[in-house]
Amino acid sequence: MARDLPENAPVVIIGGGIIGVSALYHLAKRGVPAVLIERRRAASGTTWHAAGIVGQLRDSTAQTELGKYTARLFRELEEETGQATGYKPNGTINLAVGDVRHEQLLRSHDHAARMGIESFLLSREELQEKWPWIETADVKSAFFVPSNGQVNPLDVTVALIKGAKALGAQLFENTKVTQLIIRGGKIAGVETDKGVIATEKVLLAGGMWSHLFAKAHGVTVPLHATEHFYIVTEPLEGLPKDQPILNIAEERTYWKEDTGKLLIGAFENLGKPYGAEGIPEDFEFDELPFDMMHVEPNLEKMFERMPALGGMGIQTFFNGPESFTPDGRPYLGPTSEIKGLFVAAGMNSNGILNSGGVGLTMAEWMSDGEPSRGMGPMLARRAHPFQRNTRYNRDRSAESVGFHYGVSWAGRQIRSARGVRRVPLHDRLRAAGATFAERIGWEVPMYYDPDQRGWNEEPNLRWKDWSPYVQSECLAARDAAVLIDQSMYAKIQVQGPDAVRALNRICGAEIDVATGTSIYTQFLNSRGGIEADVTITRTAPECFMVISGHPSQIRDQAWIRDHADPEWRFEIFDATSAYGLISIHGPKSREILSAISGDDLSNEAFPFGAAQEIDMGYARGWAIRRSFLGELGYELMMPTEFTIGVYEALMDAGDPLGLRHMGMFAMNACRLEKGFRHFGHDIGEDDTPFETGLGFAVALDKEDSFLGKARLAAQKNDGPSTQNRTVSCIAESVGAKDGPYLIHNEPVWKDGGIVGHVTSGDWGFRLQAMVGLASLNRDGGVSKTWIDEGGFKVQIAGKMYPLKVQLTPYYDPKGEIMRG
């Protein structure tokens, strides 16, 4: 007998795949009896045909802990619910056949030790013992994590539903949500084909249906379905049930035991989009036609790796859809468009291994207001409005399949959906030799090559083809001047009588400053963690311009709105497209800017941190005295239509003085030498300003209370006993040409134990050294005395190198160049 829908619910979840039912279960565990609505039957979209591989090792500590939690959950669910999950800790083995992938696996082995995950590097003989059926002569390394495993997706789904229902949650199958009910920009309920449920919170976990459903409500959830192919052999004699899972990224294949048979799948270099006009209405446990021609290159790799496949029967040629996102990462958390609407979608074929951690995180978000750990790389609010375009998602999804495997490195380029967003100077920068990369639709100059040879896409973790150009740009910043077009950066205008209160509520610094003052500050969360790294310029008594990185354009606006009092009188205007932003840096930057402006730019009249409206050629715009390179520098902001004219004036004045263009690679190298933090690498939601050397940007004595003040006050009081601190570092006995390079996540050692890790690093051309930033951790406190004792080492690809460490930057530690 059909049950009636409840009239109301604390939370309604749309979508009965593994992500939706995990959220249902975890909300129930927190005492929130949510209601899940599924259009057909649970797990009938993507979940049912998933391979069920469970891995734990992630880029960050927070994400790795979620991975560990998922594995633990799968082990414990059976005991809790009586429903088997099929979880088997078979372990995973990743193979490398090339030098770059080999180095990456060595680095992963180092990283696993820091994360507390046991791992091994297998000899070829040990690999052959575990996988006797495959060719191993060309294998350079095999990285084995015994605690990873596999699970039966349908069984896990049933167990989660059973556990949720036991705690009061409800699930309604064969019920279609037709639309969201929205009043005043807030969720008020959901309308289904069987009635309406009133609610203030909705979680959209609709998998490949999510994009078009969200788009119909003016919400951006960028994803698209693609076809995923695998084969299943006839039973293989001698194949144990605990056979380790095999991943060969360079060949884009994965191999696992499946009830005595081998399941071998592939993630093609270019996938095949599915459902361009939408997913069929009657889709339920459907298979798609197997496109033999499309996957022939991958099948050839499988048969070359395991010649015995040629004499075995293939029981199943399977093809089923999965959703992929433009950057290969899921979208989680609240949307920016509708208050009370949350998203958990776009798992990029990682739904099973993400499911436990995602369900736990969404339950925290929807009941506590924020998750207990940073989710920055996966925030739903990183989506930009243009990504609502379905054709963009369709075209990118084919390439997103390729992101899943292959070799990831700094020169890996995106080919699809290019030229979407271009700065006003795009054509002039291209003529000057700009080599562009895509960043959230923007065409961003990474380096300048006068011969315009383009990218060499042969993976390389050491000296690159572009390194000589980056070196020239860095040295020009030190010796003459460079120009960087940063027009793609987010520019958010906050204005109104209570604008200062709205900003002071979320910022660590005092924002109530004199007009014409530029403030460096962070947006904070309730834990004192960093949600954004910005500069704010007061351009009028009731007007402020926030400048942030281009990925944060949407999330930063939402953060301001989220924490403002509804009664405050202010408005937010996204001015990103309204203004160009050009910065010039170097000892001759003042002379160049003075040549196109009649204003007094002397140090006395225009000191570091000041902001003034000045003449620029025939235009009028704001000049802000700052530099992310650590040189004398100015950020110039002018209405978009004047950008080209100002640029031409600067280049005409600067050409005789050695002015040249600079790309983002050189900018990153310079900021590392100067010890400037990069949001997303060196600082994030789980880091506080006092832990990361940014305590100078916190005004604990300001009149207005602000997010995280209590924790920051406690940390300030602790002083040198702060358990975590960010430092500058230089790796010794390594070179620019041969490396190995500091990149990210290299463990830092002292006295025989791991005491931290590198957050970002690269070759510093001004210092002629391998420079980076590192986060150190010590129970007794990371004091200056302990740091000055020295004795640090960094582990890079399995080898130890001496590491110099200090609290101040190695380039211009007193900041005299930048302020001079």
PDB file of C-alpha atoms in Angstrom, residues 279-384:
ATOM      1  CA  ILE A 279      18.336  11.734 -19.528  1.00  0.00           C
ATOM      2  CA  PRO A 280      15.362   9.686 -20.790  1.00  0.00           C
ATOM      3  CA  GLU A 281      12.321   9.872 -18.535  1.00  0.00           C
ATOM      4  CA  ASP A 282      12.089   6.095 -18.179  1.00  0.00           C
ATOM      5  CA  PHE A 283      15.774   5.522 -17.394  1.00  0.00           C
ATOM      6  CA  GLU A 284      16.068   2.868 -14.666  1.00  0.00           C
ATOM      7  CA  PHE A 285      18.904   0.353 -14.306  1.00  0.00           C
ATOM      8  CA  ASP A 286      19.568   0.947 -17.996  1.00  0.00           C
ATOM      9  CA  GLU A 287      22.590  -0.140 -20.007  1.00  0.00           C
ATOM     10  CA  LEU A 288      23.817   1.685 -23.101  1.00  0.00           C
ATOM     11  CA  PRO A 289      25.094   0.150 -26.350  1.00  0.00           C
ATOM     12  CA  PHE A 290      28.765  -0.819 -26.135  1.00  0.00           C
ATOM     13  CA  ASP A 291      30.735   1.314 -28.616  1.00  0.00           C
ATOM     14  CA  MET A 292      33.566  -1.021 -29.558  1.00  0.00           C
ATOM     15  CA  MET A 293      35.199   1.439 -31.929  1.00  0.00           C
ATOM     16  CA  HIS A 294      35.271   4.205 -29.306  1.00  0.00           C
ATOM     17  CA  VAL A 295      37.047   2.119 -26.660  1.00  0.00           C
ATOM     18  CA  GLU A 296      39.213   0.089 -29.024  1.00  0.00           C
ATOM     19  CA  PRO A 297      42.446   1.890 -27.963  1.00  0.00           C
ATOM     20  CA  ASN A 298      41.731   1.097 -24.313  1.00  0.00           C
ATOM     21  CA  LEU A 299      40.839  -2.505 -25.069  1.00  0.00           C
ATOM     22  CA  GLU A 300      44.117  -2.871 -26.947  1.00  0.00           C
ATOM     23  CA  LYS A 301      45.983  -1.658 -23.869  1.00  0.00           C
ATOM     24  CA  MET A 302      44.150  -4.198 -21.722  1.00  0.00           C
ATOM     25  CA  PHE A 303      45.013  -7.080 -24.040  1.00  0.00           C
ATOM     26  CA  GLU A 304      48.643  -5.950 -24.304  1.00  0.00           C
ATOM     27  CA  ARG A 305      48.941  -5.780 -20.526  1.00  0.00           C
ATOM     28  CA  MET A 306      47.318  -9.207 -20.116  1.00  0.00           C
ATOM     29  CA  PRO A 307      47.870 -11.292 -23.265  1.00  0.00           C
ATOM     30  CA  ALA A 308      45.919 -14.177 -21.747  1.00  0.00           C
ATOM     31  CA  LEU A 309      42.760 -12.118 -22.271  1.00  0.00           C
ATOM     32  CA  GLY A 310      42.986 -13.103 -25.917  1.00  0.00           C
ATOM     33  CA  GLY A 311      42.183 -16.692 -25.038  1.00  0.00           C
ATOM     34  CA  MET A 312      39.549 -15.909 -22.421  1.00  0.00           C
ATOM     35  CA  GLY A 313      35.880 -15.394 -22.919  1.00  0.00           C
ATOM     36  CA  ILE A 314      34.430 -11.957 -22.257  1.00  0.00           C
ATOM     37  CA  GLN A 315      31.147 -12.421 -20.438  1.00  0.00           C
ATOM     38  CA  THR A 316      30.022  -8.778 -20.423  1.00  0.00           C
ATOM     39  CA  PHE A 317      30.697  -5.677 -22.490  1.00  0.00           C
ATOM     40  CA  PHE A 318      29.137  -3.017 -20.283  1.00  0.00           C
ATOM     41  CA  ASN A 319      28.352   0.648 -20.866  1.00  0.00           C
ATOM     42  CA  GLY A 320      26.546   2.850 -18.354  1.00  0.00           C
ATOM     43  CA  PRO A 321      26.379   6.612 -17.772  1.00  0.00           C
ATOM     44  CA  GLU A 322      28.157   8.583 -15.053  1.00  0.00           C
ATOM     45  CA  SER A 323      28.313  12.337 -14.498  1.00  0.00           C
ATOM     46  CA  PHE A 324      31.483  14.394 -14.834  1.00  0.00           C
ATOM     47  CA  THR A 325      32.209  18.020 -13.951  1.00  0.00           C
ATOM     48  CA  PRO A 326      34.293  20.646 -15.795  1.00  0.00           C
ATOM     49  CA  ASP A 327      37.240  20.415 -13.383  1.00  0.00           C
ATOM     50  CA  GLY A 328      36.906  16.792 -12.308  1.00  0.00           C
ATOM     51  CA  ARG A 329      35.755  17.575  -8.759  1.00  0.00           C
ATOM     52  CA  PRO A 330      32.291  17.196  -7.184  1.00  0.00           C
ATOM     53  CA  TYR A 331      30.008  20.071  -6.176  1.00  0.00           C
ATOM     54  CA  LEU A 332      29.095  20.085  -2.506  1.00  0.00           C
ATOM     55  CA  GLY A 333      27.388  22.493  -0.135  1.00  0.00           C
ATOM     56  CA  PRO A 334      24.975  25.412  -0.310  1.00  0.00           C
ATOM     57  CA  THR A 335      24.243  27.061  -3.627  1.00  0.00           C
ATOM     58  CA  SER A 336      24.794  30.777  -4.117  1.00  0.00           C
ATOM     59  CA  GLU A 337      21.435  31.381  -5.820  1.00  0.00           C
ATOM     60  CA  ILE A 338      18.813  29.994  -3.401  1.00  0.00           C
ATOM     61  CA  LYS A 339      19.020  30.014   0.376  1.00  0.00           C
ATOM     62  CA  GLY A 340      18.366  26.575   1.826  1.00  0.00           C
ATOM     63  CA  LEU A 341      19.291  24.678  -1.353  1.00  0.00           C
ATOM     64  CA  PHE A 342      22.294  22.369  -1.041  1.00  0.00           C
ATOM     65  CA  VAL A 343      24.018  20.253  -3.680  1.00  0.00           C
ATOM     66  CA  ALA A 344      25.960  16.980  -3.603  1.00  0.00           C
ATOM     67  CA  ALA A 345      26.500  15.913  -7.198  1.00  0.00           C
ATOM     68  CA  GLY A 346      29.075  15.381  -9.907  1.00  0.00           C
ATOM     69  CA  MET A 347      31.143  12.601  -8.373  1.00  0.00           C
ATOM     70  CA  ASN A 348      33.229  11.931 -11.512  1.00  0.00           C
ATOM     71  CA  SER A 349      32.988   8.160 -11.088  1.00  0.00           C
ATOM     72  CA  ASN A 350      34.073   8.431  -7.440  1.00  0.00           C
ATOM     73  CA  GLY A 351      30.612   8.249  -5.897  1.00  0.00           C
ATOM     74  CA  ILE A 352      31.169   5.064  -3.927  1.00  0.00           C
ATOM     75  CA  LEU A 353      34.506   6.026  -2.434  1.00  0.00           C
ATOM     76  CA  ASN A 354      33.194   9.550  -1.695  1.00  0.00           C
ATOM     77  CA  SER A 355      29.823   8.464  -0.340  1.00  0.00           C
ATOM     78  CA  GLY A 356      30.497   8.083   3.369  1.00  0.00           C
ATOM     79  CA  GLY A 357      32.501  11.279   3.719  1.00  0.00           C
ATOM     80  CA  VAL A 358      30.103  13.278   1.544  1.00  0.00           C
ATOM     81  CA  GLY A 359      27.057  12.062   3.476  1.00  0.00           C
ATOM     82  CA  LEU A 360      28.702  12.927   6.792  1.00  0.00           C
ATOM     83  CA  THR A 361      29.765  16.353   5.539  1.00  0.00           C
ATOM     84  CA  MET A 362      26.371  17.252   4.087  1.00  0.00           C
ATOM     85  CA  ALA A 363      24.678  16.217   7.343  1.00  0.00           C
ATOM     86  CA  GLU A 364      27.002  18.544   9.259  1.00  0.00           C
ATOM     87  CA  TRP A 365      26.436  21.374   6.791  1.00  0.00           C
ATOM     88  CA  MET A 366      22.660  21.108   6.875  1.00  0.00           C
ATOM     89  CA  SER A 367      22.332  20.720  10.628  1.00  0.00           C
ATOM     90  CA  ASP A 368      25.224  22.807  12.009  1.00  0.00           C
ATOM     91  CA  GLY A 369      25.486  25.473   9.320  1.00  0.00           C
ATOM     92  CA  GLU A 370      29.014  24.515   8.240  1.00  0.00           C
ATOM     93  CA  PRO A 371      31.127  21.373   7.954  1.00  0.00           C
ATOM     94  CA  SER A 372      33.726  20.460  10.559  1.00  0.00           C
ATOM     95  CA  ARG A 373      36.503  20.493   7.959  1.00  0.00           C
ATOM     96  CA  GLY A 374      37.386  22.529   4.899  1.00  0.00           C
ATOM     97  CA  MET A 375      35.748  21.536   1.624  1.00  0.00           C
ATOM     98  CA  GLY A 376      37.171  24.344  -0.501  1.00  0.00           C
ATOM     99  CA  PRO A 377      38.157  22.403  -3.644  1.00  0.00           C
ATOM    100  CA  MET A 378      34.657  20.888  -3.824  1.00  0.00           C
ATOM    101  CA  LEU A 379      32.466  23.852  -2.897  1.00  0.00           C
ATOM    102  CA  ALA A 380      29.297  24.141  -4.949  1.00  0.00           C
ATOM    103  CA  ARG A 381      29.835  27.902  -4.869  1.00  0.00           C
ATOM    104  CA  ARG A 382      32.986  27.646  -6.946  1.00  0.00           C
ATOM    105  CA  ALA A 383      30.624  27.309  -9.922  1.00  0.00           C
ATOM    106  CA  HIS A 384      30.297  30.448 -12.053  1.00  0.00           C
TER     107      HIS A 384
END
